Amino acid sequence: MRERLVIALAAIAALLLAYNLYHIFLVLPDEAAQGAIYRIIFFHVPAAITAFTGFFVTLVLSIMYLISGNLRYDSLAASVTEVGVVFACVNLVTGMIWARIIWGIWWTWDARLTSMLVCVLIYSGYLMLRRAIDEPTQRARLSAALSIFGFADVILVWKSIQWFRTQHPSPVLSIRTGGGNIDPAMEHMLYLNFLAILMIAAALVLVRTRQETMAREIDSLRRLANAA
Amino acid sequence: MLLSAMDTRNFTFMFYGFLAAWLIVLIYIVSLARRGARLKKELEQVRNLVSSKHP
């Protein structure tokens, strides 16, 4: 059942991506000042929103684990975080490549870029913490606490371009600005590509969760073998 | 919709951006597949170990 769902998600995402890429390269108009490079936005922004969606889901799952003590929430939170970190890295790297052309520099320590880097470091720390602790309950409790505190940085990343004067462009999505900062056709494509990337992320989370279940089974069987 | 001829300014860096994005995802998928295979093997070994201790 899970394998079928993964295949279905991946297939729909691939079809949607093919449709999106055709429109991104051949249908959408060029951006007047930036040339072809502006098209990076169609992966840069959706990758960030996918990562933030993942970190929000991790926050909810961590709270649910702390309330219920059910390790399934912890496993799911770990899977979602790992996939979230991958897409946060995609966001950072594509942003740097865009910046090299538009700003003339790969990196600047402004509030948006720095808080996003800190975000990647916090959630990478979450994954490293999990490797460092063997006892499942202690690992789950500390991971949940870290992800709850870590989410504060996600809010900082999201709001940084409104709270601080940054080199990073101001918000463009109409849900934040009320409209007028981006061509509606380009914004529509941003949401469509977010959907495709979110489906890829969901498929990866399903695969990763299966692995977490296997790891838990190995752990409990080892304990059983050692107890004998 | 009108098909547009793409402005090719900065095309190389746009290509690098797309390549980097998919490369990161691809590397993760490969690492996920390798980890899955290792876990499957490990689970089989531990199951055999337990069944030999608890026949």
Coordinates of C-alpha atoms in Angstrom, one line a residue:
Chain A
M1 CA 0.0 0.0 0.0
R2 CA 2.8 2.4 1.0
E3 CA 4.9 1.5 -2.1
R4 CA 1.9 2.2 -4.3
L5 CA 1.3 5.5 -2.7
V6 CA 5.0 6.5 -3.2
I7 CA 4.9 5.4 -6.8
A8 CA 1.6 7.3 -7.4
L9 CA 2.9 10.5 -5.7
A10 CA 6.2 10.3 -7.7
A11 CA 4.4 9.7 -11.0
I12 CA 1.9 12.6 -10.5
A13 CA 4.8 14.9 -9.3
A14 CA 6.9 13.9 -12.5
L15 CA 3.9 14.7 -14.8
L16 CA 3.3 18.0 -13.0
L17 CA 7.0 18.9 -13.1
A18 CA 7.1 18.2 -16.9
Y19 CA 4.2 20.5 -17.4
N20 CA 5.7 23.2 -15.1
L21 CA 9.1 23.0 -16.8
Y22 CA 7.5 23.4 -20.2
H23 CA 5.7 26.6 -19.0
I24 CA 8.8 27.9 -17.1
F25 CA 11.1 27.7 -20.1
L26 CA 8.8 28.2 -23.1
V27 CA 5.6 30.0 -22.1
L28 CA 6.3 32.4 -19.2
P29 CA 7.7 35.8 -20.3
D30 CA 11.2 36.9 -19.4
E31 CA 11.9 39.1 -16.4
A32 CA 13.0 42.5 -17.8
A33 CA 16.1 43.1 -15.7
Q34 CA 17.4 39.6 -14.8
G35 CA 17.3 37.5 -18.0
A36 CA 17.0 33.8 -17.7
I37 CA 18.3 33.5 -14.2
Y38 CA 15.1 34.7 -12.6
R39 CA 13.6 31.3 -13.5
I40 CA 15.6 29.9 -10.5
I41 CA 12.8 31.4 -8.3
F42 CA 10.5 28.6 -9.5
F43 CA 12.6 26.2 -7.5
H44 CA 14.1 28.5 -4.9
V45 CA 10.8 29.7 -3.3
P46 CA 8.9 26.4 -3.5
A47 CA 11.9 24.5 -2.0
A48 CA 11.8 27.0 1.0
I49 CA 8.0 26.7 1.5
T50 CA 8.3 22.9 1.3
A51 CA 11.1 23.0 3.9
F52 CA 9.1 25.3 6.2
T53 CA 6.0 23.2 5.8
G54 CA 8.1 20.2 6.8
F55 CA 9.5 22.0 9.9
F56 CA 5.9 23.1 10.9
V57 CA 4.8 19.5 10.6
T58 CA 7.8 18.5 12.7
L59 CA 6.7 21.1 15.3
V60 CA 3.2 19.6 15.5
L61 CA 4.5 16.0 15.6
S62 CA 7.0 16.9 18.4
I63 CA 4.2 18.4 20.5
M64 CA 2.1 15.4 19.8
Y65 CA 4.9 13.1 20.9
L66 CA 5.5 15.1 24.2
I67 CA 1.7 14.8 24.9
S68 CA 1.2 11.2 24.0
G69 CA 4.6 9.6 24.4
N70 CA 3.9 7.6 21.1
L71 CA 7.2 7.0 19.3
R72 CA 5.5 6.9 15.9
Y73 CA 5.2 10.7 16.1
D74 CA 8.9 10.9 16.8
S75 CA 9.8 8.7 13.8
L76 CA 7.6 10.7 11.5
A77 CA 9.0 14.0 12.9
A78 CA 12.6 12.7 12.2
S79 CA 11.6 11.7 8.6
V80 CA 9.9 15.0 7.8
T81 CA 12.9 17.0 9.3
E82 CA 15.4 15.1 7.2
V83 CA 13.5 15.8 4.0
G84 CA 12.9 19.4 5.1
V85 CA 16.7 19.9 5.5
V86 CA 17.3 18.6 1.9
F87 CA 14.9 21.2 0.5
A88 CA 16.3 23.9 2.8
C89 CA 19.7 23.2 1.2
V90 CA 18.2 23.4 -2.3
N91 CA 16.8 26.8 -1.3
L92 CA 20.2 28.0 0.0
V93 CA 22.2 26.8 -2.9
T94 CA 19.9 28.0 -5.6
G95 CA 19.7 31.4 -3.8
M96 CA 23.5 31.6 -3.8
I97 CA 23.7 30.9 -7.6
W98 CA 21.0 33.6 -8.2
A99 CA 22.9 36.1 -6.0
R100 CA 26.2 35.5 -7.8
I101 CA 24.6 37.0 -10.9
I102 CA 22.2 39.6 -9.5
W103 CA 24.2 40.9 -6.5
G104 CA 27.7 40.0 -7.8
I105 CA 28.4 37.9 -4.7
W106 CA 27.7 34.4 -3.6
W107 CA 26.8 35.3 0.0
T108 CA 26.1 38.2 2.3
W109 CA 25.4 38.1 6.0
D110 CA 22.0 39.8 5.9
A111 CA 19.1 38.7 8.2
R112 CA 17.3 36.5 5.7
L113 CA 20.3 34.5 4.5
T114 CA 21.9 34.2 7.9
S115 CA 18.6 33.1 9.6
M116 CA 18.1 30.5 6.8
L117 CA 21.6 29.2 7.3
V118 CA 21.0 29.0 11.1
C119 CA 17.7 27.2 10.3
V120 CA 19.6 24.5 8.3
L121 CA 22.2 24.2 11.1
I122 CA 19.5 23.8 13.8
Y123 CA 17.7 21.1 11.9
S124 CA 21.0 19.4 10.9
G125 CA 21.8 19.5 14.6
Y126 CA 18.5 17.8 15.3
L127 CA 19.5 15.0 13.0
M128 CA 22.9 14.7 14.5
L129 CA 21.4 14.7 18.0
R130 CA 19.3 11.7 17.1
R131 CA 22.4 9.8 16.0
A132 CA 24.2 10.6 19.2
I133 CA 21.5 9.2 21.6
D134 CA 20.8 5.5 21.7
E135 CA 18.0 5.4 24.2
P136 CA 14.8 5.9 22.1
T137 CA 12.7 7.7 24.7
Q138 CA 15.4 10.2 25.7
R139 CA 16.3 10.7 22.0
A140 CA 12.6 11.4 21.2
R141 CA 12.2 13.8 24.1
L142 CA 15.3 15.9 23.4
S143 CA 14.6 15.9 19.6
A144 CA 11.1 17.1 20.2
A145 CA 12.3 19.9 22.5
L146 CA 15.0 21.0 20.0
S147 CA 12.4 21.1 17.1
I148 CA 10.0 23.2 19.2
F149 CA 12.7 25.7 20.0
G150 CA 14.1 25.5 16.5
F151 CA 10.8 26.5 14.9
A152 CA 11.3 30.0 16.4
D153 CA 14.1 30.5 13.7
V154 CA 11.7 29.4 10.9
I155 CA 9.4 32.3 12.0
L156 CA 12.4 34.6 12.0
V157 CA 13.4 33.5 8.5
W158 CA 9.8 34.0 7.2
K159 CA 9.5 37.5 8.8
S160 CA 13.1 38.7 8.4
I161 CA 12.4 40.5 5.1
Q162 CA 9.7 42.5 6.8
W163 CA 11.4 43.1 10.1
F164 CA 14.8 44.0 8.8
R165 CA 16.4 45.9 5.9
T166 CA 17.9 43.1 3.9
Q167 CA 19.7 42.7 0.6
H168 CA 17.3 39.8 -0.1
P169 CA 14.2 41.0 -2.1
S170 CA 11.0 41.9 -0.2
P171 CA 8.0 39.6 -0.2
V172 CA 6.5 39.0 -3.7
L173 CA 3.7 36.5 -3.1
S174 CA 0.2 38.1 -3.0
I175 CA -0.7 36.2 0.2
R176 CA 1.9 38.4 1.9
T177 CA 1.7 41.7 -0.1
G178 CA -1.9 41.8 -1.2
G179 CA -0.7 41.5 -4.9
G180 CA 1.0 43.7 -7.4
N181 CA 4.6 42.6 -6.8
I182 CA 4.7 39.6 -9.2
D183 CA 3.1 38.7 -12.5
P184 CA 0.0 36.5 -11.7
A185 CA 1.1 33.9 -14.3
M186 CA 4.5 33.7 -12.6
E187 CA 2.9 33.4 -9.1
H188 CA 0.6 30.7 -10.4
M189 CA 3.6 28.8 -11.6
L190 CA 5.3 29.2 -8.2
Y191 CA 2.3 27.5 -6.5
L192 CA 2.1 24.8 -9.1
N193 CA 5.8 24.0 -8.7
F194 CA 5.4 24.1 -4.9
L195 CA 2.7 21.4 -5.3
A196 CA 5.0 19.3 -7.4
I197 CA 7.9 19.7 -5.0
L198 CA 5.6 19.0 -2.0
M199 CA 4.5 15.7 -3.6
I200 CA 8.2 14.7 -4.1
A201 CA 8.8 15.6 -0.5
A202 CA 5.8 13.6 0.7
A203 CA 7.0 10.5 -1.3
L204 CA 10.5 10.8 0.3
V205 CA 8.9 11.2 3.7
L206 CA 6.9 7.9 3.2
V207 CA 10.1 6.1 2.2
R208 CA 12.1 7.5 5.1
T209 CA 9.3 6.7 7.6
R210 CA 9.4 3.1 6.5
Q211 CA 13.1 3.1 7.2
E212 CA 12.5 4.6 10.7
T213 CA 10.0 1.7 11.4
M214 CA 12.6 -0.8 10.2
A215 CA 15.2 0.8 12.5
R216 CA 12.9 0.6 15.4
E217 CA 12.1 -3.0 14.7
I218 CA 15.9 -3.8 14.5
D219 CA 16.4 -2.0 17.8
S220 CA 13.7 -3.9 19.6
L221 CA 14.8 -7.3 18.1
R222 CA 18.4 -6.6 19.2
R223 CA 17.2 -5.9 22.8
L224 CA 15.3 -9.1 22.7
A225 CA 18.3 -11.0 21.4
N226 CA 20.5 -9.5 24.1
A227 CA 18.0 -10.2 26.8
A228 CA 18.0 -13.9 25.9
Chain B
M1 CA -0.7 31.2 -24.5
L2 CA 2.1 32.8 -26.5
L3 CA 5.3 30.9 -26.8
S4 CA 8.2 33.3 -26.0
A5 CA 11.8 33.1 -27.2
M6 CA 13.7 32.9 -23.9
D7 CA 16.1 35.7 -23.0
T8 CA 19.4 33.9 -22.8
R9 CA 21.2 36.3 -20.5
N10 CA 22.7 34.4 -17.5
F11 CA 21.5 31.2 -19.0
T12 CA 24.6 29.3 -17.8
F13 CA 24.0 30.2 -14.1
M14 CA 20.3 29.4 -14.4
F15 CA 21.4 26.0 -15.7
Y16 CA 23.8 25.6 -12.7
G17 CA 20.9 26.5 -10.4
F18 CA 18.6 23.9 -11.8
L19 CA 21.4 21.3 -11.9
A20 CA 22.4 22.0 -8.2
A21 CA 18.8 21.7 -7.1
W22 CA 18.2 18.3 -8.7
L23 CA 21.7 17.1 -7.8
I24 CA 21.0 17.7 -4.1
V25 CA 17.6 15.8 -4.3
L26 CA 19.2 13.0 -6.4
I27 CA 22.1 12.5 -3.9
Y28 CA 19.5 12.3 -1.1
I29 CA 17.5 9.7 -3.0
V30 CA 20.6 7.6 -3.6
S31 CA 21.6 7.8 0.0
L32 CA 18.0 6.9 1.0
A33 CA 18.1 3.8 -1.3
R34 CA 21.4 2.7 0.1
R35 CA 20.3 3.2 3.7
G36 CA 17.1 1.2 2.9
A37 CA 19.1 -1.7 1.4
R38 CA 21.4 -1.7 4.5
L39 CA 18.5 -1.7 6.9
K40 CA 16.7 -4.5 5.1
K41 CA 19.9 -6.6 5.3
E42 CA 20.4 -5.8 9.0
L43 CA 16.7 -6.6 9.8
E44 CA 17.1 -10.0 8.1
Q45 CA 20.3 -10.7 10.1
V46 CA 18.7 -9.7 13.5
R47 CA 15.6 -11.7 12.7
N48 CA 17.7 -14.8 12.0
L49 CA 19.7 -14.1 15.2
V50 CA 16.5 -13.9 17.3
S51 CA 14.9 -17.0 15.7
S52 CA 18.1 -19.0 16.5
K53 CA 18.0 -17.9 20.1
H54 CA 14.2 -18.4 20.4
P55 CA 13.4 -21.3 18.1

